[in-house]
Amino acid sequence: MAKADSKGPLADLRVIELGTLIAGPFCGQLLGDMGAEVIKVEAPGVGDPMRSWGRGLPVWWPVIGRNKKSVTLNLRDERGQDILRELVQRADVVVENFRPGTLEKWGLGYDQLAAVNPRLVMARVSGFGQSGPYAPRAGYGSIGEAMGGIRYLAGDPDRPPSRVGLSIGDSLAATFACVGTLAALHERERSGRGQMVDSAIYEAVLAVMESTIPEYTEGGLIRERSGAILPKTAPSNVYPSADGEDIVMGANQDSVFARLAEAMGEPALAQDARYAGHVARGEHQAELDERIAAWTCTLPADELLATLEAKGVPAGRIYRAPEMLADPHIRAREAIVEVGHRLFPGLKMQNVFPKLSRTQGTVRWPGPELGEHNAEVYVGLLGLGEGELATLADAGVV
């Protein structure tokens, strides 16, 4: 294992990240956030396309590339493949999200790498998984979201299927890859052997689809788009305030609805046959939401939220970035941190989650420059000579 020279519970692990964009690199980010030494392998002169992504400024890379070391290596070159095998001998984990079969074509599949390091855990993220008839297909996150079912449910019922607004399929698959990696590392302590972690985007999406499948197989129900509500779950919606703010509220549990009725000055609503239980409120969802909205729009947002809080009714504003930065709770928990960056002084980004009481991970540095750690890794770790490294650079191998 790698030397424990960084904070976090995974500080004794070394990870080799071969992926690009989101599905692989977000897994690497999660492992790096928890202290692992993550060596990101990028194509010479090109690098991960995430380096230039962002709406306006290229500020996504400092986040997804944080806590990683960048080396350049041409994996299409046999010399580059040999160098990767040397890195793998000194690693605990490899993370990749190439199309299935690509690494095998280069002699770098799991079986080949496990031959040089039987303790290796290899996390593989792809659209459709490493097996099955669709495995060789190109599979971006949007396709996995569609196949996994979330695209059909996203949006309003009178509109075509929408998207969540984030690359949720990629991020879910990366998160499941991280969970699988941690499980495989734990099992390795018993068996002494590594294994492959196969995380498919469509399956990661399917995993969070709640009871969509049994609702159909047992009851013939196909879930449809429902916009801001969950059908038959009321009240749970977005409601207007007198000063034009949208307030999200969840009061669908019986005891919470009773408290909401008191806040509204209508405690008898909790005993009204139309609203006295979860099923009844679900059957009268639209009229109940109208009744609540008629009350919420009489109060300014601050007063409305204070009234609901006093009664123990869950409610809150819908935040954008400015509201997140200004919120005292987010500040108190340091959920957003400032990270030094040569191009963006005072760069702010989300912190490491979840919080651990004793071995908390940290953002140690933002995404590195392309090949910034070539000398540290190739000379310091692998023992290549300076002249040998220069020769490989001239040949386009690194």
Tab-separated table of N, CA, C and O in Angstrom, residues 143-223:
chain	number	residue	atom	x	y	z
A	143	ILE	N	-27.817	8.153	-22.023
A	143	ILE	CA	-28.394	6.895	-22.502
A	143	ILE	C	-28.688	5.977	-21.325
A	143	ILE	O	-29.740	5.323	-21.266
A	144	GLY	N	-27.764	5.932	-20.369
A	144	GLY	CA	-28.001	5.122	-19.176
A	144	GLY	C	-29.167	5.636	-18.360
A	144	GLY	O	-29.938	4.857	-17.792
A	145	GLU	N	-29.322	6.962	-18.295
A	145	GLU	CA	-30.464	7.539	-17.576
A	145	GLU	C	-31.775	7.157	-18.240
A	145	GLU	O	-32.782	6.900	-17.566
A	146	ALA	N	-31.774	7.125	-19.566
A	146	ALA	CA	-32.985	6.742	-20.293
A	146	ALA	C	-33.323	5.274	-20.070
A	146	ALA	O	-34.470	4.912	-19.788
A	147	MET	N	-32.302	4.407	-20.157
A	147	MET	CA	-32.530	2.976	-19.997
A	147	MET	C	-32.866	2.631	-18.551
A	147	MET	O	-33.675	1.726	-18.282
A	148	GLY	N	-32.279	3.342	-17.611
A	148	GLY	CA	-32.536	3.075	-16.200
A	148	GLY	C	-33.874	3.596	-15.710
A	148	GLY	O	-34.310	3.260	-14.622
A	149	GLY	N	-34.523	4.458	-16.506
A	149	GLY	CA	-35.887	4.889	-16.192
A	149	GLY	C	-36.050	6.303	-15.695
A	149	GLY	O	-37.170	6.826	-15.681
A	150	ILE	N	-34.963	6.982	-15.299
A	150	ILE	CA	-35.145	8.291	-14.682
A	150	ILE	C	-35.527	9.360	-15.700
A	150	ILE	O	-36.233	10.316	-15.377
A	151	ARG	N	-35.082	9.201	-16.944
A	151	ARG	CA	-35.430	10.196	-17.966
A	151	ARG	C	-36.946	10.226	-18.214
A	151	ARG	O	-37.519	11.287	-18.444
A	152	TYR	N	-37.579	9.081	-18.173
A	152	TYR	CA	-39.023	9.038	-18.424
A	152	TYR	C	-39.791	9.762	-17.336
A	152	TYR	O	-40.850	10.362	-17.590
A	153	LEU	N	-39.274	9.732	-16.114
A	153	LEU	CA	-39.993	10.335	-14.990
A	153	LEU	C	-39.659	11.805	-14.771
A	153	LEU	O	-40.371	12.486	-14.031
A	154	ALA	N	-38.589	12.290	-15.392
A	154	ALA	CA	-38.150	13.666	-15.142
A	154	ALA	C	-38.947	14.657	-15.978
A	154	ALA	O	-39.084	14.495	-17.189
A	155	GLY	N	-39.497	15.689	-15.325
A	155	GLY	CA	-40.218	16.732	-16.037
A	155	GLY	C	-41.680	16.800	-15.662
A	155	GLY	O	-42.157	16.118	-14.747
A	156	ASP	N	-42.407	17.628	-16.383
A	156	ASP	CA	-43.836	17.817	-16.147
A	156	ASP	C	-44.662	16.867	-17.007
A	156	ASP	O	-44.241	16.485	-18.105
A	157	PRO	N	-45.846	16.494	-16.539
A	157	PRO	CA	-46.633	15.477	-17.246
A	157	PRO	C	-47.098	15.896	-18.632
A	157	PRO	O	-47.389	15.036	-19.468
A	158	ASP	N	-47.181	17.225	-18.896
A	158	ASP	CA	-47.642	17.681	-20.203
A	158	ASP	C	-46.486	18.004	-21.142
A	158	ASP	O	-46.690	18.619	-22.190
A	159	ARG	N	-45.291	17.594	-20.778
A	159	ARG	CA	-44.103	17.848	-21.596
A	159	ARG	C	-43.390	16.533	-21.898
A	159	ARG	O	-43.572	15.539	-21.203
A	160	PRO	N	-42.532	16.534	-22.944
A	160	PRO	CA	-41.724	15.338	-23.217
A	160	PRO	C	-40.759	15.065	-22.072
A	160	PRO	O	-40.493	15.945	-21.244
A	161	PRO	N	-40.207	13.851	-22.000
A	161	PRO	CA	-39.230	13.542	-20.949
A	161	PRO	C	-38.099	14.560	-20.928
A	161	PRO	O	-37.633	15.028	-21.970
A	162	SER	N	-37.650	14.903	-19.725
A	162	SER	CA	-36.631	15.917	-19.537
A	162	SER	C	-35.383	15.281	-18.943
A	162	SER	O	-35.250	14.061	-18.890
A	163	ARG	N	-34.452	16.113	-18.498
A	163	ARG	CA	-33.294	15.625	-17.770
A	163	ARG	C	-33.267	16.294	-16.412
A	163	ARG	O	-33.922	17.308	-16.194
A	164	VAL	N	-32.516	15.739	-15.507
A	164	VAL	CA	-32.495	16.241	-14.135
A	164	VAL	C	-31.821	17.606	-14.059
A	164	VAL	O	-32.118	18.395	-13.188
A	165	GLY	N	-30.931	17.916	-14.981
A	165	GLY	CA	-30.209	19.183	-14.953
A	165	GLY	C	-28.754	19.005	-14.570
A	165	GLY	O	-27.969	19.948	-14.581
A	166	LEU	N	-28.386	17.778	-14.217
A	166	LEU	CA	-27.019	17.395	-13.884
A	166	LEU	C	-26.710	16.069	-14.574
A	166	LEU	O	-27.621	15.366	-15.011
A	167	SER	N	-25.434	15.723	-14.641
A	167	SER	CA	-25.041	14.426	-15.211
A	167	SER	C	-25.214	13.349	-14.140
A	167	SER	O	-24.251	12.711	-13.704
A	168	ILE	N	-26.454	13.150	-13.739
A	168	ILE	CA	-26.739	12.317	-12.576
A	168	ILE	C	-26.381	10.855	-12.814
A	168	ILE	O	-25.937	10.147	-11.909
A	169	GLY	N	-26.569	10.350	-14.050
A	169	GLY	CA	-26.247	8.958	-14.332
A	169	GLY	C	-24.772	8.667	-14.153
A	169	GLY	O	-24.385	7.657	-13.541
A	170	ASP	N	-23.921	9.538	-14.680
A	170	ASP	CA	-22.473	9.376	-14.513
A	170	ASP	C	-22.088	9.410	-13.040
A	170	ASP	O	-21.285	8.595	-12.566
A	171	SER	N	-22.633	10.388	-12.314
A	171	SER	CA	-22.267	10.542	-10.907
A	171	SER	C	-22.748	9.365	-10.062
A	171	SER	O	-22.041	8.918	-9.149
A	172	LEU	N	-23.947	8.847	-10.372
A	172	LEU	CA	-24.439	7.683	-9.641
A	172	LEU	C	-23.557	6.468	-9.907
A	172	LEU	O	-23.195	5.731	-8.980
A	173	ALA	N	-23.204	6.243	-11.170
A	173	ALA	CA	-22.369	5.084	-11.511
A	173	ALA	C	-21.010	5.187	-10.838
A	173	ALA	O	-20.449	4.184	-10.364
A	174	ALA	N	-20.453	6.398	-10.787
A	174	ALA	CA	-19.167	6.602	-10.121
A	174	ALA	C	-19.283	6.345	-8.623
A	174	ALA	O	-18.382	5.768	-8.014
A	175	THR	N	-20.398	6.767	-8.029
A	175	THR	CA	-20.603	6.558	-6.599
A	175	THR	C	-20.728	5.071	-6.284
A	175	THR	O	-20.141	4.573	-5.312
A	176	PHE	N	-21.490	4.343	-7.096
A	176	PHE	CA	-21.600	2.900	-6.891
A	176	PHE	C	-20.262	2.214	-7.128
A	176	PHE	O	-19.932	1.234	-6.443
A	177	ALA	N	-19.481	2.717	-8.078
A	177	ALA	CA	-18.135	2.160	-8.288
A	177	ALA	C	-17.273	2.359	-7.056
A	177	ALA	O	-16.495	1.477	-6.669
A	178	CYS	N	-17.408	3.514	-6.419
A	178	CYS	CA	-16.655	3.792	-5.197
A	178	CYS	C	-17.090	2.852	-4.076
A	178	CYS	O	-16.252	2.277	-3.373
A	179	VAL	N	-18.395	2.667	-3.915
A	179	VAL	CA	-18.906	1.748	-2.890
A	179	VAL	C	-18.388	0.334	-3.145
A	179	VAL	O	-17.924	-0.361	-2.227
A	180	GLY	N	-18.458	-0.102	-4.409
A	180	GLY	CA	-17.968	-1.436	-4.747
A	180	GLY	C	-16.481	-1.586	-4.501
A	180	GLY	O	-16.005	-2.637	-4.050
A	181	THR	N	-15.724	-0.522	-4.789
A	181	THR	CA	-14.284	-0.550	-4.556
A	181	THR	C	-13.976	-0.721	-3.078
A	181	THR	O	-13.122	-1.527	-2.686
A	182	LEU	N	-14.669	0.029	-2.233
A	182	LEU	CA	-14.448	-0.079	-0.794
A	182	LEU	C	-14.818	-1.471	-0.277
A	182	LEU	O	-14.133	-2.027	0.584
A	183	ALA	N	-15.903	-2.038	-0.829
A	183	ALA	CA	-16.300	-3.390	-0.428
A	183	ALA	C	-15.243	-4.405	-0.855
A	183	ALA	O	-14.898	-5.323	-0.096
A	184	ALA	N	-14.716	-4.254	-2.075
A	184	ALA	CA	-13.700	-5.177	-2.578
A	184	ALA	C	-12.406	-5.061	-1.770
A	184	ALA	O	-11.729	-6.068	-1.493
A	185	LEU	N	-12.044	-3.839	-1.371
A	185	LEU	CA	-10.854	-3.660	-0.542
A	185	LEU	C	-11.041	-4.302	0.831
A	185	LEU	O	-10.104	-4.884	1.391
A	186	HIS	N	-12.247	-4.199	1.360
A	186	HIS	CA	-12.519	-4.840	2.649
A	186	HIS	C	-12.408	-6.356	2.526
A	186	HIS	O	-11.779	-7.015	3.366
A	187	GLU	N	-12.970	-6.919	1.463
A	187	GLU	CA	-12.915	-8.365	1.261
A	187	GLU	C	-11.477	-8.828	1.044
A	187	GLU	O	-11.103	-9.943	1.446
A	188	ARG	N	-10.665	-7.973	0.423
A	188	ARG	CA	-9.257	-8.314	0.171
A	188	ARG	C	-8.504	-8.585	1.461
A	188	ARG	O	-7.551	-9.379	1.492
A	189	GLU	N	-8.924	-7.949	2.543
A	189	GLU	CA	-8.276	-8.180	3.834
A	189	GLU	C	-8.490	-9.618	4.314
A	189	GLU	O	-7.686	-10.143	5.086
A	190	ARG	N	-9.562	-10.254	3.870
A	190	ARG	CA	-9.811	-11.656	4.238
A	190	ARG	C	-9.146	-12.620	3.270
A	190	ARG	O	-8.537	-13.602	3.683
A	191	SER	N	-9.291	-12.339	1.969
A	191	SER	CA	-8.832	-13.298	0.966
A	191	SER	C	-7.422	-13.040	0.460
A	191	SER	O	-6.772	-13.936	-0.080
A	192	GLY	N	-6.963	-11.794	0.590
A	192	GLY	CA	-5.667	-11.443	0.030
A	192	GLY	C	-5.694	-11.209	-1.460
A	192	GLY	O	-4.655	-10.969	-2.078
A	193	ARG	N	-6.886	-11.240	-2.069
A	193	ARG	CA	-7.008	-11.120	-3.524
A	193	ARG	C	-7.902	-9.938	-3.883
A	193	ARG	O	-8.885	-9.647	-3.186
A	194	GLY	N	-7.568	-9.295	-4.979
A	194	GLY	CA	-8.417	-8.243	-5.514
A	194	GLY	C	-9.514	-8.824	-6.382
A	194	GLY	O	-9.651	-10.039	-6.525
A	195	GLN	N	-10.303	-7.940	-6.973
A	195	GLN	CA	-11.355	-8.360	-7.892
A	195	GLN	C	-11.798	-7.179	-8.725
A	195	GLN	O	-11.375	-6.043	-8.500
A	196	MET	N	-12.667	-7.443	-9.702
A	196	MET	CA	-13.156	-6.390	-10.576
A	196	MET	C	-14.503	-5.875	-10.075
A	196	MET	O	-15.364	-6.655	-9.672
A	197	VAL	N	-14.676	-4.573	-10.113
A	197	VAL	CA	-15.934	-3.912	-9.762
A	197	VAL	C	-16.540	-3.402	-11.059
A	197	VAL	O	-15.949	-2.576	-11.740
A	198	ASP	N	-17.714	-3.892	-11.411
A	198	ASP	CA	-18.372	-3.593	-12.688
A	198	ASP	C	-19.589	-2.712	-12.424
A	198	ASP	O	-20.632	-3.186	-11.992
A	199	SER	N	-19.448	-1.409	-12.666
A	199	SER	CA	-20.532	-0.457	-12.410
A	199	SER	C	-21.073	0.068	-13.738
A	199	SER	O	-20.365	0.754	-14.481
A	200	ALA	N	-22.332	-0.259	-14.027
A	200	ALA	CA	-22.989	0.189	-15.255
A	200	ALA	C	-23.863	1.405	-14.962
A	200	ALA	O	-24.567	1.436	-13.949
A	201	ILE	N	-23.824	2.390	-15.835
A	201	ILE	CA	-24.606	3.611	-15.602
A	201	ILE	C	-26.088	3.287	-15.497
A	201	ILE	O	-26.775	3.762	-14.585
A	202	TYR	N	-26.611	2.485	-16.419
A	202	TYR	CA	-28.051	2.214	-16.387
A	202	TYR	C	-28.451	1.495	-15.113
A	202	TYR	O	-29.544	1.715	-14.572
A	203	GLU	N	-27.566	0.619	-14.587
A	203	GLU	CA	-27.878	-0.101	-13.352
A	203	GLU	C	-27.803	0.813	-12.135
A	203	GLU	O	-28.585	0.654	-11.186
A	204	ALA	N	-26.875	1.764	-12.159
A	204	ALA	CA	-26.796	2.723	-11.053
A	204	ALA	C	-28.061	3.565	-10.985
A	204	ALA	O	-28.566	3.866	-9.902
A	205	VAL	N	-28.589	3.944	-12.144
A	205	VAL	CA	-29.852	4.679	-12.186
A	205	VAL	C	-30.997	3.776	-11.726
A	205	VAL	O	-31.838	4.177	-10.906
A	206	LEU	N	-31.029	2.554	-12.236
A	206	LEU	CA	-32.078	1.609	-11.862
A	206	LEU	C	-32.105	1.384	-10.351
A	206	LEU	O	-33.177	1.226	-9.751
A	207	ALA	N	-30.938	1.414	-9.720
A	207	ALA	CA	-30.846	1.161	-8.284
A	207	ALA	C	-31.600	2.187	-7.449
A	207	ALA	O	-32.014	1.888	-6.326
A	208	VAL	N	-31.772	3.407	-7.966
A	208	VAL	CA	-32.455	4.453	-7.192
A	208	VAL	C	-33.881	4.696	-7.679
A	208	VAL	O	-34.500	5.703	-7.334
A	209	MET	N	-34.421	3.755	-8.440
A	209	MET	CA	-35.762	3.928	-8.994
A	209	MET	C	-36.869	3.440	-8.068
A	209	MET	O	-37.992	3.186	-8.493
A	210	GLU	N	-36.535	3.303	-6.791
A	210	GLU	CA	-37.526	2.988	-5.756
A	210	GLU	C	-38.337	1.745	-6.136
A	210	GLU	O	-37.765	0.724	-6.480
A	211	SER	N	-39.666	1.814	-6.088
A	211	SER	CA	-40.500	0.631	-6.329
A	211	SER	C	-41.089	0.622	-7.730
A	211	SER	O	-42.143	0.011	-7.962
A	212	THR	N	-40.407	1.282	-8.669
A	212	THR	CA	-40.941	1.370	-10.028
A	212	THR	C	-41.197	-0.004	-10.645
A	212	THR	O	-42.230	-0.219	-11.292
A	213	ILE	N	-40.278	-0.946	-10.463
A	213	ILE	CA	-40.429	-2.267	-11.074
A	213	ILE	C	-41.561	-3.073	-10.434
A	213	ILE	O	-42.479	-3.535	-11.135
A	214	PRO	N	-41.572	-3.270	-9.101
A	214	PRO	CA	-42.677	-4.059	-8.537
A	214	PRO	C	-44.039	-3.383	-8.656
A	214	PRO	O	-45.065	-4.075	-8.646
A	215	GLU	N	-44.083	-2.067	-8.740
A	215	GLU	CA	-45.371	-1.406	-8.964
A	215	GLU	C	-45.986	-1.883	-10.281
A	215	GLU	O	-47.215	-2.040	-10.389
A	216	TYR	N	-45.118	-2.144	-11.255
A	216	TYR	CA	-45.622	-2.621	-12.551
A	216	TYR	C	-45.888	-4.125	-12.530
A	216	TYR	O	-46.957	-4.584	-12.948
A	217	THR	N	-44.923	-4.895	-12.014
A	217	THR	CA	-45.089	-6.353	-12.076
A	217	THR	C	-46.224	-6.846	-11.178
A	217	THR	O	-46.903	-7.819	-11.504
A	218	GLU	N	-46.435	-6.165	-10.049
A	218	GLU	CA	-47.470	-6.618	-9.120
A	218	GLU	C	-48.799	-5.901	-9.294
A	218	GLU	O	-49.848	-6.456	-8.976
A	219	GLY	N	-48.754	-4.668	-9.773
A	219	GLY	CA	-50.000	-3.906	-9.875
A	219	GLY	C	-50.315	-3.351	-11.241
A	219	GLY	O	-51.341	-2.695	-11.433
A	220	GLY	N	-49.426	-3.567	-12.212
A	220	GLY	CA	-49.671	-3.069	-13.559
A	220	GLY	C	-49.535	-1.565	-13.692
A	220	GLY	O	-49.977	-0.979	-14.688
A	221	LEU	N	-48.920	-0.908	-12.707
A	221	LEU	CA	-48.803	0.544	-12.716
A	221	LEU	C	-47.493	0.975	-13.355
A	221	LEU	O	-46.416	0.503	-12.980
A	222	ILE	N	-47.568	1.874	-14.325
A	222	ILE	CA	-46.386	2.494	-14.906
A	222	ILE	C	-46.310	3.921	-14.396
A	222	ILE	O	-47.223	4.722	-14.595
A	223	ARG	N	-45.229	4.223	-13.678
A	223	ARG	CA	-45.058	5.590	-13.172
A	223	ARG	C	-44.955	6.577	-14.333
A	223	ARG	O	-44.328	6.293	-15.347
